[in-house]
Amino acid sequence: MALWAIVLAGGAGTRFWPASTPEQPKQLLPLVDPSETLLEATLRRIAPLVPASNVYVSTGAHLALPTRKILGSSAVKLLAEPVPRNTAPCIAWATATILAADPQALCIVLPSDHAITKPDAFLARVGDALDAARLGYLTTIGIEPTRAETGYGYIERGDPIRDGIFVAKRFVEKPDRARADEYVASGRFLWNAGMFFYAASTMMDAVREHAPDIAALLAGGNVEATFASMPSISIDHAIMEKARKVAVVPGDFGWSDLGSWQSAWELSAKDPDGNVLPAGSVAIDAHGNLVWDARAGRKARTYAVLGVSDLVIVETEDAVLVVPRDRAQDVRLLVERLKR
Amino acid sequence: MALWAIVLAGGAGTRFWPASTPEQPKQLLPLVDPSETLLEATLRRIAPLVPASNVYVSTGAHLALPTRKILGSSAVKLLAEPVPRNTAPCIAWATATILAADPQALCIVLPSDHAITKPDAFLARVGDALDAARLGYLTTIGIEPTRAETGYGYIERGDPIRDGIFVAKRFVEKPDRARADEYVASGRFLWNAGMFFYAASTMMDAVREHAPDIAALLAGGNVEATFASMPSISIDHAIMEKARKVAVVPGDFGWSDLGSWQSAWELSAKDPDGNVLPAGSVAIDAHGNLVWDARAGRKARTYAVLGVSDLVIVETEDAVLVVPRDRAQDVRLLVERLKR
């Protein structure tokens, strides 16, 4: 059973404003390592398992050009959704495409805008997840929670199927604070990181059973023309919550969904004072700052920080952001204000 | 006795880095009012008294072009020093030039990089100072001190000559803290703001008596060729401290030497949250910040500050500075570091 990958690169977040914009969303930014975008890092991470020609990058039509530019001469294929319809139609379309080429295909679905600091540990868990997929399970990797996060969905794990693989008992939405505390205290709940592993045939069977409208549109051929008729629904809601054989593999490999500039700072290489600064910067009595130069071309420039700590400073051609790291979440407030 | 003015515009400070550079020093920046440079504000301030054709702007040769550009089609004349030699040679040269044109000239010497918030009160004091000049005094305006500043020279005032005009008993250098406290407590000391008022003939007599080397070089003609031979000395040291008939007029007209970005913030118009921001900026939970866009051309750009207070943020093409207002003095540390 050959391995294939579907990399979801259609996101259009605003949390990394002003660096991220609808035209250049998070996955196209080198947020953790200045030398590669998050999309490139995702592709590099699975390169040991999946040949580039077996990788589909799924993105929106308006992002096809910048995404292709980043992929360069790679054999990776692009699947451009004419309109955004959440993850179920897009994953089903990519899976159907792969299944047509390889009836034995085993698929890996990964978001393109997360970070993983321990790629070897990640690949080991992917190995477990693929084992479960070979056993006929729609499988996900759940992240061992490190805090009672209310911003993520959770997966409750049930009985073990095998060492390191569990029945996924249920998928739950973002909880409130009290419930998140319960989840973490129970030891049975994992974060849903949006990674899926399955035999293409198993998934398409599930799509036919649980999302017949999607299956029908795919069966009609000419998917690009009819894509707008797809329901906008997540793979979790459409399939994972309904399917019978669903497995979860708990994982702990330095995962981050890079939810804000704070996470980018956490994951970036820092100088001895905890600063992340462009080359040629000067810092005096300054600690824990993230200075991010996202100007087109990035002409050499001196960033000088003196006597300031724990700030995020982001520069683009069109905007400058200055915010304390611990308020990085509130960047959305600025984006909302600017929209008005 | 016609009025003439000598505006000293040769300064090359680093306190407003990165906006101020050797090629664009403080007086060429619109630091207080976005619509005019400090030099322009200085010229506007004396315009009610002195016709433009009676004004000499004294600057360094390397600043002649940008200074001329700011003066535009004004009848103001430029006197470019081939090399910097402090204030005595430059004031003596300008005064000799004026005296040759008008033996009855009464001169006003003003720095070009200070701010005055009460121009009417200033002009009233200038009137007093010119009265003293007509009486044959080398006259200065001394600023009523509002704090025990150790960064300025002081002038001790002696007996009154007339209402509002006093004998200048002595000029003293920048004092230490204890002495500055004494000076301010005494009520007799004023800040030396580098403004001088005199009959051109009186000043040239004093130059011949107290600075014969300068007088000799001026008498030799071809001043531009011999200017490098001038001693580098201030008018205070060369003349004012030695001359016999020296007067001081105490003044209180919202004077500031604009010593740092902190002063620029203090004097600028602020929004209700105390921010000074470029047009089109967004501030949320942000107070007392100064954001200064000194990029060439200043293409429209959004400056967004969220949750930060009392910061100075300065942007040029080549550098960005972020420093708390209360550490704005330490910008020199950055400039020194960058020189190394």
XYZ file of C-alpha atoms in Angstrom, chain A residues 17 282-285 299 301-308 311 313 315-324 327 330 333-334 337-338, chain B residues 17 282-285 299 301-308 311 313 315-324 327 330 333-334 337-338:
64
model
C -1.444 40.244 10.726
C 20.813 46.026 17.853
C 19.327 45.297 21.253
C 20.287 47.043 24.497
C 18.523 46.143 27.763
C 16.172 45.673 2.095
C 17.684 47.725 7.752
C 18.704 48.220 11.354
C 16.143 47.275 13.966
C 17.087 48.874 17.264
C 15.301 47.932 20.462
C 16.358 49.632 23.681
C 14.841 49.052 27.096
C 11.792 47.175 25.819
C 7.172 42.934 22.531
C 7.159 44.181 16.355
C 6.936 45.277 9.705
C 5.452 44.988 6.250
C 5.367 47.458 3.392
C 1.860 48.481 4.354
C 1.672 48.146 8.102
C 3.585 48.054 11.362
C 2.376 46.226 14.458
C 3.625 46.746 17.997
C 1.982 44.609 20.677
C 3.129 42.882 23.870
C -1.578 40.294 23.959
C -5.744 40.429 20.332
C -9.169 43.195 17.371
C -6.920 45.335 15.214
C -11.040 47.622 13.633
C -9.213 48.061 10.338
C 18.327 58.861 15.523
C -4.851 52.388 14.890
C -4.382 52.348 18.653
C -6.144 50.010 21.068
C -5.377 50.142 24.795
C 3.916 55.905 1.453
C 0.971 52.754 5.922
C -0.986 51.556 8.917
C 0.725 51.863 12.266
C -1.032 49.627 14.774
C -0.231 49.821 18.467
C -2.077 47.540 20.839
C -1.562 47.330 24.574
C 1.646 49.354 24.615
C 6.877 54.032 23.686
C 8.623 54.108 17.635
C 10.691 54.405 11.231
C 13.061 55.382 8.457
C 14.004 53.554 5.281
C 17.132 52.254 6.937
C 16.276 51.784 10.578
C 13.544 51.262 13.116
C 13.802 52.361 16.740
C 11.641 51.156 19.608
C 12.419 52.639 23.032
C 10.389 53.694 26.062
C 14.812 56.060 27.995
C 19.832 56.548 25.708
C 24.009 54.356 23.284
C 22.500 52.779 20.191
C 26.955 50.752 19.359
C 26.124 51.068 15.678
